[in-house]
mmCIF file of C-alpha atoms in Angstrom:
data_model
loop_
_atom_site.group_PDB
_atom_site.id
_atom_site.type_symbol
_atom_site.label_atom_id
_atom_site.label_comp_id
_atom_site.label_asym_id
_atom_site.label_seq_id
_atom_site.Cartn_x
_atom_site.Cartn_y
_atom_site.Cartn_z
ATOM 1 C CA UNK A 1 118.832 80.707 80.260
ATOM 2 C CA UNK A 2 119.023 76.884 79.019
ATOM 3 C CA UNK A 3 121.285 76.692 76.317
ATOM 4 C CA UNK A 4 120.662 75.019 73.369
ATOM 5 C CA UNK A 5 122.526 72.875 70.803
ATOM 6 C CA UNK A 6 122.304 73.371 67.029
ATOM 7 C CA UNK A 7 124.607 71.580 63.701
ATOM 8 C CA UNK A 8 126.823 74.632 62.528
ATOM 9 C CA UNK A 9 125.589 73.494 59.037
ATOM 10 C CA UNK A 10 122.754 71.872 56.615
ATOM 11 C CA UNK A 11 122.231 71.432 53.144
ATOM 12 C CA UNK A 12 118.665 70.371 51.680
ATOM 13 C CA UNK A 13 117.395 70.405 47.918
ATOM 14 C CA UNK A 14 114.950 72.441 46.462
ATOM 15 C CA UNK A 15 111.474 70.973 47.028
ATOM 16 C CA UNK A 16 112.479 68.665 49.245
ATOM 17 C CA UNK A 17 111.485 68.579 53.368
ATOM 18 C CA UNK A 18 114.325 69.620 55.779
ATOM 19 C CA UNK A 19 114.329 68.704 59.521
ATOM 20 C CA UNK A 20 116.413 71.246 61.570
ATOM 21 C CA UNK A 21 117.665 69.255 65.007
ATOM 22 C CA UNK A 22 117.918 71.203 68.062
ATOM 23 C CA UNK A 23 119.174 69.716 71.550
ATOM 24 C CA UNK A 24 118.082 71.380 74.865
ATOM 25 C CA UNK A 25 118.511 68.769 77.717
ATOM 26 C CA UNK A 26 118.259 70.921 80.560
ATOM 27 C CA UNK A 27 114.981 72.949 79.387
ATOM 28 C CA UNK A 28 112.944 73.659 82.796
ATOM 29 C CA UNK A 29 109.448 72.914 82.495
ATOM 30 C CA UNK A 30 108.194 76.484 81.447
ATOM 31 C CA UNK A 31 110.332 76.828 78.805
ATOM 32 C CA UNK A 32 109.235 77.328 76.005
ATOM 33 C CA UNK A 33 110.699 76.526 72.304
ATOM 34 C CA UNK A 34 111.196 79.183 69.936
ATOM 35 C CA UNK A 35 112.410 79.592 66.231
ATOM 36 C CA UNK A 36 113.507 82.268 64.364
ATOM 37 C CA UNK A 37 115.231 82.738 60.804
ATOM 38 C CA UNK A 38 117.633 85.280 59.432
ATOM 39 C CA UNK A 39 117.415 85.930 56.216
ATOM 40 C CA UNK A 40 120.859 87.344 54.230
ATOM 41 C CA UNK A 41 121.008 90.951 54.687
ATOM 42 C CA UNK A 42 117.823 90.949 57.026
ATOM 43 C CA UNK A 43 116.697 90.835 60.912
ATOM 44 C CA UNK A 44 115.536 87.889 62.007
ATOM 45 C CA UNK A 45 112.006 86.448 61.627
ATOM 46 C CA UNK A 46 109.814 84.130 64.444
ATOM 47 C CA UNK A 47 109.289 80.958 62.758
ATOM 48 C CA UNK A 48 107.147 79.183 65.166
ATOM 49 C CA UNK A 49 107.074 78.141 69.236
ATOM 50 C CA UNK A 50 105.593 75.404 71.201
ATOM 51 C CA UNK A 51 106.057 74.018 74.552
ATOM 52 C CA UNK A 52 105.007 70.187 74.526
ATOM 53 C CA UNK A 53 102.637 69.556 71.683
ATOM 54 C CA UNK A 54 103.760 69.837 68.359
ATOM 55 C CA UNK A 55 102.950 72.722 66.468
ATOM 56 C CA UNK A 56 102.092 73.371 62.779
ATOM 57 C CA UNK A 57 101.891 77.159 60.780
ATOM 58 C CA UNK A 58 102.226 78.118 57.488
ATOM 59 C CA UNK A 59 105.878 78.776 57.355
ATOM 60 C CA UNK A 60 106.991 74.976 59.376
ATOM 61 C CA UNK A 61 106.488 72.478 61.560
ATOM 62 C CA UNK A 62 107.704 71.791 65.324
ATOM 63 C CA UNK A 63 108.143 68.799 66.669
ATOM 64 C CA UNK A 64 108.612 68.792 70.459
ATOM 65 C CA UNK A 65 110.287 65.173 71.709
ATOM 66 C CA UNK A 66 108.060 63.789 75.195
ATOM 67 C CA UNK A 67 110.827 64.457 77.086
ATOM 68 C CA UNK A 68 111.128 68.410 75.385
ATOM 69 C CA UNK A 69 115.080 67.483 75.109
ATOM 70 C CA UNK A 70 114.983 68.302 71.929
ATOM 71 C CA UNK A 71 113.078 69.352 68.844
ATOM 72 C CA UNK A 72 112.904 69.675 65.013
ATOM 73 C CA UNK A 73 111.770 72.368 62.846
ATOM 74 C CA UNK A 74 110.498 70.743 60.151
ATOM 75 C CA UNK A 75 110.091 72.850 56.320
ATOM 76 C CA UNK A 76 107.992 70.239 54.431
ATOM 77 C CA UNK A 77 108.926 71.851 50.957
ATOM 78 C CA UNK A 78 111.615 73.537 50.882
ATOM 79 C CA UNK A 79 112.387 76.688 48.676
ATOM 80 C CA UNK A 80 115.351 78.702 47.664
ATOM 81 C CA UNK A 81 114.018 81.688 49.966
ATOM 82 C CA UNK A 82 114.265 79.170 52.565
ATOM 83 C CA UNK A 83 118.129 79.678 52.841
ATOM 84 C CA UNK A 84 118.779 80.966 56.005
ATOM 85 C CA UNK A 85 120.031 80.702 59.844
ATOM 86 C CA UNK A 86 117.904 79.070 61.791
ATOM 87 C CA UNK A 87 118.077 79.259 65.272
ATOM 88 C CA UNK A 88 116.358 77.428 67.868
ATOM 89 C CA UNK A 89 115.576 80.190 71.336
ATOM 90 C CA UNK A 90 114.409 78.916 74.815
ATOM 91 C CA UNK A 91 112.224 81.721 76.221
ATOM 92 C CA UNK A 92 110.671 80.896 79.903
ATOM 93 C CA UNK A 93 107.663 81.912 81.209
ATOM 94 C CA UNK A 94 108.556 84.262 83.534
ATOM 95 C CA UNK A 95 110.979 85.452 81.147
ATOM 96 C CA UNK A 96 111.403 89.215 79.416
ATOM 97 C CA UNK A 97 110.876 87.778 76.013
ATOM 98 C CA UNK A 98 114.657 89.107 75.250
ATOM 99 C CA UNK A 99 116.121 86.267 73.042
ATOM 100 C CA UNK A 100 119.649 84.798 73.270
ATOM 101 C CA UNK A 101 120.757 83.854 70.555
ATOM 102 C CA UNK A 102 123.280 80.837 70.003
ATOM 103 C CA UNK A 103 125.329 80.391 66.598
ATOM 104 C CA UNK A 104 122.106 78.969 64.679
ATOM 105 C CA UNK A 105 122.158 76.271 62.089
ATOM 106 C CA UNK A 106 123.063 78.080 58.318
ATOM 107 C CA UNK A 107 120.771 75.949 56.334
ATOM 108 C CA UNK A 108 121.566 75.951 52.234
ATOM 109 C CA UNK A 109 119.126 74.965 49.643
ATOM 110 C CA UNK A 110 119.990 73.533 46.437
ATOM 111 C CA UNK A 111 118.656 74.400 43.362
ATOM 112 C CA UNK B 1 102.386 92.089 63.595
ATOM 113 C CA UNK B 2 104.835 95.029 63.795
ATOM 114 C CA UNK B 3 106.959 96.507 61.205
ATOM 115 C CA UNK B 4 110.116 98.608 62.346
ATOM 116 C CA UNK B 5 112.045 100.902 60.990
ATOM 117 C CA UNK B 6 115.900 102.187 61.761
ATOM 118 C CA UNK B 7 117.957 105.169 60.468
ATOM 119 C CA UNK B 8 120.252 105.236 59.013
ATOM 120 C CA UNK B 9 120.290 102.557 57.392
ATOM 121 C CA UNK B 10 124.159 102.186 57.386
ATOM 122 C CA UNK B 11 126.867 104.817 58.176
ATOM 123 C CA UNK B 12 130.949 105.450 58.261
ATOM 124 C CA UNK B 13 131.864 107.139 61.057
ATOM 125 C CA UNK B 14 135.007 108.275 62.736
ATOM 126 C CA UNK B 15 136.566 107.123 65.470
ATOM 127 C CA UNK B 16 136.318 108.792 68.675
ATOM 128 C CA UNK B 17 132.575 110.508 67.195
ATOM 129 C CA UNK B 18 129.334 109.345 68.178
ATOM 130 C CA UNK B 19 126.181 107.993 66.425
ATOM 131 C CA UNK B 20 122.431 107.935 66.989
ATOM 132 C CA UNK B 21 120.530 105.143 65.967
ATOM 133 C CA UNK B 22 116.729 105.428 65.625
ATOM 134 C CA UNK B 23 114.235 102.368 65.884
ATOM 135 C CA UNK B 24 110.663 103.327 65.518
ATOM 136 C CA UNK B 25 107.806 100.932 65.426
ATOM 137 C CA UNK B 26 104.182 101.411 63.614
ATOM 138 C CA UNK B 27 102.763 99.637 66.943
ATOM 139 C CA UNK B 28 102.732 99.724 70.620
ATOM 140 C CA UNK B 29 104.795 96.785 71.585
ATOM 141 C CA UNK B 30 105.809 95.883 74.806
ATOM 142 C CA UNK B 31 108.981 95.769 75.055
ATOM 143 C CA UNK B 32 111.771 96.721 72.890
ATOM 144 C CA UNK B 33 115.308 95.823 72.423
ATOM 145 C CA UNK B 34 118.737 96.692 70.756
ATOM 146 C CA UNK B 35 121.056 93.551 69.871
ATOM 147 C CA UNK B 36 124.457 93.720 67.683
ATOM 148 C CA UNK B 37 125.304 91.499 65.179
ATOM 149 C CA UNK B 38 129.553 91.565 64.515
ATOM 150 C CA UNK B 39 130.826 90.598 60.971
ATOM 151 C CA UNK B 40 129.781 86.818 60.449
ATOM 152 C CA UNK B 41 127.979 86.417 64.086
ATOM 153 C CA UNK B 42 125.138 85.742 65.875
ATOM 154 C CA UNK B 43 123.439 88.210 67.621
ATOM 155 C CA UNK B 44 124.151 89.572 70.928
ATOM 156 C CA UNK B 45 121.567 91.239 72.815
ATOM 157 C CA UNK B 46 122.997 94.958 74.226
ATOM 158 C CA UNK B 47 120.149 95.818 76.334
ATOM 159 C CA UNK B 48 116.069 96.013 77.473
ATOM 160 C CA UNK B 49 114.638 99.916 76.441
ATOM 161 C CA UNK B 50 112.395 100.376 79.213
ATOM 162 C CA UNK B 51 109.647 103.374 78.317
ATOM 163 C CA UNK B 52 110.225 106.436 80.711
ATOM 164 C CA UNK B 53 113.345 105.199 82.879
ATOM 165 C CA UNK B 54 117.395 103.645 82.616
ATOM 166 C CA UNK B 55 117.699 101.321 80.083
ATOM 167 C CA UNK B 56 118.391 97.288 81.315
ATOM 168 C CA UNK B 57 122.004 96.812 79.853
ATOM 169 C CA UNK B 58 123.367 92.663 79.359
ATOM 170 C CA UNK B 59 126.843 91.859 80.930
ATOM 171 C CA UNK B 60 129.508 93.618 79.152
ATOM 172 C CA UNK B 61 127.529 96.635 77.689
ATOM 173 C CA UNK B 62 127.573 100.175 79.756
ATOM 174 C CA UNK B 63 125.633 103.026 79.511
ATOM 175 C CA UNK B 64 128.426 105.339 78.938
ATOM 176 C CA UNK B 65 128.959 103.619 76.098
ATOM 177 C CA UNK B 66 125.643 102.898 74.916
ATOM 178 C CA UNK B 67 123.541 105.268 76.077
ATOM 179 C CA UNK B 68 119.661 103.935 74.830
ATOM 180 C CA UNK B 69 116.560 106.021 75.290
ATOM 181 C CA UNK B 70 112.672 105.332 74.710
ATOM 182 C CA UNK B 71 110.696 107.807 75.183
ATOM 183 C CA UNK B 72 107.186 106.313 74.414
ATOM 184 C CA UNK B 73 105.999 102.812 73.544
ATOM 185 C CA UNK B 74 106.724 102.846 69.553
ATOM 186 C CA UNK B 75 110.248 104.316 69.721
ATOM 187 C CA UNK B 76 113.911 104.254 70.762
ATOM 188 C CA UNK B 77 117.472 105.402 70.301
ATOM 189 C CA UNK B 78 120.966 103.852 70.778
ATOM 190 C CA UNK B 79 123.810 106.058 71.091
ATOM 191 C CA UNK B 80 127.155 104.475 70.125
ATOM 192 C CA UNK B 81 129.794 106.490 72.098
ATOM 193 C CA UNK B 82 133.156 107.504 71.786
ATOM 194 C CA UNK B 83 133.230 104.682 68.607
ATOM 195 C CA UNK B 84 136.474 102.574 67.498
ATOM 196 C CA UNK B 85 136.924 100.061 65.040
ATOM 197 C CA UNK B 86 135.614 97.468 67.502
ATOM 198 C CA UNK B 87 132.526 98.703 67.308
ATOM 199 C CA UNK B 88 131.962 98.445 63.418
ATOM 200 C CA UNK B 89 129.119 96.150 63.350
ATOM 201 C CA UNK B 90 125.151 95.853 62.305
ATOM 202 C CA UNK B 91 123.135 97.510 65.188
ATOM 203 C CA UNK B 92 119.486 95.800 65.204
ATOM 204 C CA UNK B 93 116.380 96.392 67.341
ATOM 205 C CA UNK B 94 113.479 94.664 67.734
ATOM 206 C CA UNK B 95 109.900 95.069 70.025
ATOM 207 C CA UNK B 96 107.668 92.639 71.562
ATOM 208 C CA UNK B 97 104.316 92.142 70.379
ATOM 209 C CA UNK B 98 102.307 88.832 72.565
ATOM 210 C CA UNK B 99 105.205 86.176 71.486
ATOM 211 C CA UNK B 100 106.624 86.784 68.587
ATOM 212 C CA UNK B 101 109.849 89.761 68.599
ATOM 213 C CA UNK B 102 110.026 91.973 65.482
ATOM 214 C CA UNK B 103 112.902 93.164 64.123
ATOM 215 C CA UNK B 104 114.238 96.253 62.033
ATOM 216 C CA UNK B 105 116.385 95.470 58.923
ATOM 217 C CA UNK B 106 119.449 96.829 61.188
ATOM 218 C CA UNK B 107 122.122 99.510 61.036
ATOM 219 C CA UNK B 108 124.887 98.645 59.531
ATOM 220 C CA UNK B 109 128.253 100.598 61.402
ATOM 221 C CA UNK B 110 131.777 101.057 60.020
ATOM 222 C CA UNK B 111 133.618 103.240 62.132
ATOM 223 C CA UNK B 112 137.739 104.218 60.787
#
């Protein structure tokens, strides 16, 4: 599996949009993006997934770079329930849909 | 969607005794899973439960030691065998449903 690089940490402010980075330069061309939240004390959640276009829902925003080295989960408001780790999955195609997981970013939000 | 459910919810075992861990799911989803999560960790995935036949286990997980059975397409067990205090940790699994993977609220070990 491609591996992917995340920043350990993040802090945002209440209300305010947060852009999560994530680095994958050596994503094949099937792969596809994936992310998924924990809440504390919780399993994770899917956030969202895209493979080249970018990709809106109601929880965030991904945007995929052209060259799909990289991507941003974007919250455009964020809220206190926000506070999680985020973490950023490549899943191919021909893949079994198991997810490895790498150490996430743990995102804070500010009152 | 999916929701899934585990028992128990937590537990304190001995060490050297076993425990079962149930994961049922209120759909049929395709595939399901059983990850651990140690104290302040990410999650590592233990292994694929595949419906009617030997469990797929990840490098460095055995089925002597984590014996996993699924006996239909909505449920699964993990059995956590032989337990020490290395193995104190939240047990979590999760099913496939199109893309998205759903997971239980975990199983939270402490074995002494």
């Amino acid at each position: 599996d491609a591996k992917t690089t995340q920043p350990n940490s993040m802090e945002s402010n209440e209300e305010e949009p947060v852009h999560l980075p994530c680095n994958h330069s050596t994503i094949s061309g099937t792969d596809y993006i994936h992310w998924y939240r924990q809440l504390p004390s919780q399993g994770p959640e899917y956030v969202i997934h895209g493979l080249t276009s970018n990709v809106n829902n109601r929880m965030a925003s991904l945007a995929i770079a052209e060259d799909r080295k990289s991507s941003t989960l974007i919250l455009h408001r964020a809220t206190l329930r926000d506070a999680a780790v985020y973490y950023c999955i490549l899943i191919g195609i021909q893949g079994a849909q198991k997810l490895v997981f790498g150490q996430g970013t743990r995102l804070t939000i500010n009152p | 969607s999916a929701v899934i459910s585990q028992k128990p919810s937590r537990d304190i075992c001995q060490r050297g005794t076993s425990l079962t861990i149930q994961c049922q799911v209120d759909s049929q989803v395709t595939m399901m899973f059983w990850y651990r999560q140690q104290p302040g960790q990410s999650l590592t995935l233990i292994a694929t439960a595949n419906q009617g036949s030997e469990a797929t286990y990840e490098s460095g997980f055995v089925i002597d030691k984590f014996p996993i059975s699924r006996p239909n397409l909505t449920f699964s067990t993990l059995t956590v065998s032989n337990m020490s205090p290395e193995d104190s940790s939240i047990y979590l699994c999760s099913g496939s449903l199109n893309y998205e993977q759903y997971f239980g609220p975990g199983t939270r070990l402490t074995v002494t």
